[in-house]
Amino acid sequence: RFPLILGGDHSIGIGSLAGILKARPNTGVIWVDAHADLNTPDISESGNMHGMPVGILMKGMMEDHNSIPGLEWLGGDGESRKSPPRLSPKSIVYVGLRDVDAAERSIIRKLGIKAYTMHDIDHYGIGRIMDMTLKYLLKDDPNRPLHLSYDIDAVDPTQAPATGTTVRGGLTFREA
């Protein structure tokens, strides 16, 4: 009833989020991260898979998963070739963004994805941001399952320096 998945980098989100969406397609997602992870191989500036889990699973972002070696299973299973459910832009809220690629910023605006940056957290406080996040995700269904994905790089590197993608100005010890 409470799956806990720990990983080394955020590329693990491709499999864990796909599995959760397959079991519970209406799951709301809280993505706590310095980065949006909304890239696909076509738009990524770095080519790093850990910057793509949301983009690969977002509705309308990437239709041909067979182009990524090892992710062919996202193209469908068995003879039915039924694809796993995709993440709706209205089913995710970003918390703590502060290092977002230009293409990702454009997609967030275009798709109307709810996103709270570190500037928002500084302005409203983490408690209010989380209240607004939960209100947004649970407004239509207060019993909706929620998935929390938490990348350690959301935390300021003075508090959590052991990440390969440090970005100054992150969550404090108390906010984290």
mmCIF file of C-alpha atoms in Angstrom:
data_model
loop_
_atom_site.group_PDB
_atom_site.id
_atom_site.type_symbol
_atom_site.label_atom_id
_atom_site.label_comp_id
_atom_site.label_asym_id
_atom_site.label_seq_id
_atom_site.Cartn_x
_atom_site.Cartn_y
_atom_site.Cartn_z
ATOM 1 C CA ARG A 1 0.000 0.000 0.000
ATOM 2 C CA PHE A 2 2.978 2.313 0.374
ATOM 3 C CA PRO A 3 5.721 1.662 -2.157
ATOM 4 C CA LEU A 4 9.037 3.331 -1.332
ATOM 5 C CA ILE A 5 11.504 3.471 -4.211
ATOM 6 C CA LEU A 6 15.045 4.753 -3.687
ATOM 7 C CA GLY A 7 17.388 5.373 -6.585
ATOM 8 C CA GLY A 8 20.756 6.770 -7.531
ATOM 9 C CA ASP A 9 19.561 9.390 -10.009
ATOM 10 C CA HIS A 10 16.221 10.598 -11.252
ATOM 11 C CA SER A 11 16.191 8.399 -14.350
ATOM 12 C CA ILE A 12 14.671 5.797 -12.004
ATOM 13 C CA GLY A 13 11.531 7.922 -12.250
ATOM 14 C CA ILE A 14 10.888 6.593 -15.755
ATOM 15 C CA GLY A 15 10.148 3.085 -14.468
ATOM 16 C CA SER A 16 8.661 3.936 -11.086
ATOM 17 C CA LEU A 17 6.302 6.584 -12.458
ATOM 18 C CA ALA A 18 5.306 4.401 -15.432
ATOM 19 C CA GLY A 19 4.486 1.564 -13.040
ATOM 20 C CA ILE A 20 2.459 3.782 -10.739
ATOM 21 C CA LEU A 21 0.524 5.262 -13.666
ATOM 22 C CA LYS A 22 -0.176 1.765 -14.982
ATOM 23 C CA ALA A 23 -1.590 0.673 -11.612
ATOM 24 C CA ARG A 24 -3.297 3.992 -10.807
ATOM 25 C CA PRO A 25 -3.692 6.174 -13.932
ATOM 26 C CA ASN A 26 -5.281 9.031 -11.987
ATOM 27 C CA THR A 27 -2.264 9.470 -9.685
ATOM 28 C CA GLY A 28 -1.216 13.036 -8.959
ATOM 29 C CA VAL A 29 2.515 13.728 -8.977
ATOM 30 C CA ILE A 30 4.511 16.107 -6.785
ATOM 31 C CA TRP A 31 7.944 16.488 -8.383
ATOM 32 C CA VAL A 32 10.383 18.148 -5.954
ATOM 33 C CA ASP A 33 13.508 18.991 -7.924
ATOM 34 C CA ALA A 34 15.845 21.784 -8.999
ATOM 35 C CA HIS A 35 15.215 20.631 -12.584
ATOM 36 C CA ALA A 36 12.005 19.949 -14.498
ATOM 37 C CA ASP A 37 13.228 16.622 -15.975
ATOM 38 C CA LEU A 38 10.889 17.417 -18.871
ATOM 39 C CA ASN A 39 13.397 16.814 -21.656
ATOM 40 C CA THR A 40 13.201 14.172 -24.362
ATOM 41 C CA PRO A 41 16.091 12.958 -26.523
ATOM 42 C CA ASP A 42 15.007 15.429 -29.214
ATOM 43 C CA ILE A 43 15.191 18.573 -27.050
ATOM 44 C CA SER A 44 17.708 17.752 -24.317
ATOM 45 C CA GLU A 45 20.700 20.076 -24.108
ATOM 46 C CA SER A 46 22.788 17.479 -22.242
ATOM 47 C CA GLY A 47 21.429 14.121 -23.388
ATOM 48 C CA ASN A 48 21.301 12.939 -19.760
ATOM 49 C CA MET A 49 18.505 10.439 -19.115
ATOM 50 C CA HIS A 50 18.098 11.748 -15.570
ATOM 51 C CA GLY A 51 16.719 14.924 -17.140
ATOM 52 C CA MET A 52 14.002 13.094 -19.078
ATOM 53 C CA PRO A 53 11.673 11.010 -16.870
ATOM 54 C CA VAL A 54 8.765 13.469 -16.944
ATOM 55 C CA GLY A 55 9.223 14.350 -20.617
ATOM 56 C CA ILE A 56 9.305 10.712 -21.675
ATOM 57 C CA LEU A 57 6.051 9.982 -19.808
ATOM 58 C CA MET A 58 4.161 13.246 -20.471
ATOM 59 C CA LYS A 59 1.173 12.981 -22.819
ATOM 60 C CA GLY A 60 2.048 14.279 -26.249
ATOM 61 C CA MET A 61 5.755 14.769 -25.579
ATOM 62 C CA MET A 62 7.190 11.578 -27.025
ATOM 63 C CA GLU A 63 5.198 9.058 -28.984
ATOM 64 C CA ASP A 64 7.921 6.656 -30.220
ATOM 65 C CA HIS A 65 9.595 5.113 -27.194
ATOM 66 C CA ASN A 66 11.150 2.405 -29.367
ATOM 67 C CA SER A 67 13.806 4.945 -30.369
ATOM 68 C CA ILE A 68 15.404 4.733 -26.895
ATOM 69 C CA PRO A 69 17.317 1.487 -26.349
ATOM 70 C CA GLY A 70 16.018 -0.239 -23.229
ATOM 71 C CA LEU A 71 12.740 1.666 -23.127
ATOM 72 C CA GLU A 72 10.929 -0.256 -25.843
ATOM 73 C CA TRP A 73 8.535 -1.537 -23.171
ATOM 74 C CA LEU A 74 7.068 1.976 -22.975
ATOM 75 C CA GLY A 75 5.833 1.520 -26.531
ATOM 76 C CA GLY A 76 3.387 -1.139 -25.386
ATOM 77 C CA ASP A 77 3.232 -4.587 -23.904
ATOM 78 C CA GLY A 78 2.488 -7.945 -25.432
ATOM 79 C CA GLU A 79 0.516 -8.496 -28.606
ATOM 80 C CA SER A 80 -1.963 -5.746 -27.787
ATOM 81 C CA ARG A 81 0.872 -3.167 -27.886
ATOM 82 C CA LYS A 82 -1.153 -1.181 -25.394
ATOM 83 C CA SER A 83 0.989 1.681 -24.141
ATOM 84 C CA PRO A 84 1.241 2.397 -20.437
ATOM 85 C CA PRO A 85 -0.758 5.445 -19.330
ATOM 86 C CA ARG A 86 0.883 8.803 -19.867
ATOM 87 C CA LEU A 87 1.098 11.643 -17.382
ATOM 88 C CA SER A 88 -1.385 14.451 -17.910
ATOM 89 C CA PRO A 89 0.054 17.976 -17.605
ATOM 90 C CA LYS A 90 -2.711 18.714 -15.083
ATOM 91 C CA SER A 91 -1.581 15.793 -12.888
ATOM 92 C CA ILE A 92 1.843 17.105 -11.901
ATOM 93 C CA VAL A 93 3.079 19.958 -9.731
ATOM 94 C CA TYR A 94 6.715 20.984 -9.642
ATOM 95 C CA VAL A 95 8.183 22.250 -6.369
ATOM 96 C CA GLY A 96 11.584 23.929 -6.007
ATOM 97 C CA LEU A 97 12.508 24.537 -9.651
ATOM 98 C CA ARG A 98 15.507 26.777 -10.232
ATOM 99 C CA ASP A 99 17.538 25.370 -13.136
ATOM 100 C CA VAL A 100 15.197 24.756 -16.071
ATOM 101 C CA ASP A 101 16.229 24.514 -19.729
ATOM 102 C CA ALA A 102 14.645 26.997 -22.159
ATOM 103 C CA ALA A 103 12.719 24.260 -23.990
ATOM 104 C CA GLU A 104 11.367 22.943 -20.692
ATOM 105 C CA ARG A 105 10.222 26.436 -19.617
ATOM 106 C CA SER A 106 8.385 26.774 -22.908
ATOM 107 C CA ILE A 107 6.679 23.382 -22.489
ATOM 108 C CA ILE A 108 5.656 24.166 -18.896
ATOM 109 C CA ARG A 109 3.948 27.357 -20.111
ATOM 110 C CA LYS A 110 2.455 25.759 -23.239
ATOM 111 C CA LEU A 111 0.971 22.781 -21.363
ATOM 112 C CA GLY A 112 -0.103 24.832 -18.339
ATOM 113 C CA ILE A 113 1.872 22.701 -15.884
ATOM 114 C CA LYS A 114 1.693 23.965 -12.311
ATOM 115 C CA ALA A 115 5.205 24.905 -11.174
ATOM 116 C CA TYR A 116 6.518 26.519 -7.995
ATOM 117 C CA THR A 117 10.057 27.843 -8.196
ATOM 118 C CA MET A 118 12.416 28.638 -5.356
ATOM 119 C CA HIS A 119 11.340 32.254 -5.803
ATOM 120 C CA ASP A 120 7.764 31.156 -5.018
ATOM 121 C CA ILE A 121 8.954 29.218 -1.955
ATOM 122 C CA ASP A 122 10.902 32.265 -0.742
ATOM 123 C CA HIS A 123 7.796 34.417 -1.237
ATOM 124 C CA TYR A 124 5.043 32.145 0.148
ATOM 125 C CA GLY A 125 6.958 29.704 2.357
ATOM 126 C CA ILE A 126 7.191 25.953 1.865
ATOM 127 C CA GLY A 127 4.109 25.235 3.999
ATOM 128 C CA ARG A 128 1.845 27.379 1.845
ATOM 129 C CA ILE A 129 3.384 26.011 -1.366
ATOM 130 C CA MET A 130 2.649 22.451 -0.259
ATOM 131 C CA ASP A 131 -0.904 23.426 0.759
ATOM 132 C CA MET A 132 -1.457 24.946 -2.708
ATOM 133 C CA THR A 133 0.080 21.865 -4.336
ATOM 134 C CA LEU A 134 -2.231 19.476 -2.499
ATOM 135 C CA LYS A 135 -5.273 21.671 -3.116
ATOM 136 C CA TYR A 136 -4.506 21.728 -6.843
ATOM 137 C CA LEU A 137 -3.926 17.976 -7.170
ATOM 138 C CA LEU A 138 -6.868 16.943 -4.959
ATOM 139 C CA LYS A 139 -9.472 19.509 -6.049
ATOM 140 C CA ASP A 140 -11.443 17.081 -8.248
ATOM 141 C CA ASP A 141 -10.818 13.925 -6.208
ATOM 142 C CA PRO A 142 -9.783 14.249 -2.548
ATOM 143 C CA ASN A 143 -9.037 10.500 -2.466
ATOM 144 C CA ARG A 144 -6.737 10.576 -5.491
ATOM 145 C CA PRO A 145 -3.465 8.689 -4.986
ATOM 146 C CA LEU A 146 -0.358 10.855 -4.876
ATOM 147 C CA HIS A 147 3.222 10.119 -5.871
ATOM 148 C CA LEU A 148 6.070 12.171 -4.432
ATOM 149 C CA SER A 149 9.320 12.212 -6.359
ATOM 150 C CA TYR A 150 12.114 13.935 -4.457
ATOM 151 C CA ASP A 151 15.475 14.642 -6.062
ATOM 152 C CA ILE A 152 18.191 15.533 -3.545
ATOM 153 C CA ASP A 153 19.330 18.380 -5.794
ATOM 154 C CA ALA A 154 16.187 20.246 -4.699
ATOM 155 C CA VAL A 155 18.104 20.879 -1.482
ATOM 156 C CA ASP A 156 20.733 23.606 -1.434
ATOM 157 C CA PRO A 157 24.227 22.139 -1.934
ATOM 158 C CA THR A 158 25.370 23.679 1.360
ATOM 159 C CA GLN A 159 22.971 21.226 3.033
ATOM 160 C CA ALA A 160 23.262 18.286 0.606
ATOM 161 C CA PRO A 161 26.476 18.500 -1.415
ATOM 162 C CA ALA A 162 26.592 14.844 -2.515
ATOM 163 C CA THR A 163 24.777 15.205 -5.825
ATOM 164 C CA GLY A 164 26.199 15.476 -9.312
ATOM 165 C CA THR A 165 23.872 18.318 -10.308
ATOM 166 C CA THR A 166 24.269 20.959 -7.613
ATOM 167 C CA VAL A 167 22.483 24.280 -8.053
ATOM 168 C CA ARG A 168 22.796 27.047 -5.456
ATOM 169 C CA GLY A 169 19.682 28.537 -3.879
ATOM 170 C CA GLY A 170 17.768 25.358 -3.050
ATOM 171 C CA LEU A 171 15.646 24.208 -0.162
ATOM 172 C CA THR A 172 17.046 24.757 3.323
ATOM 173 C CA PHE A 173 17.376 22.044 5.947
ATOM 174 C CA ARG A 174 14.009 23.063 7.450
ATOM 175 C CA GLU A 175 12.208 23.387 4.127
ATOM 176 C CA ALA A 176 13.463 20.009 2.910
#
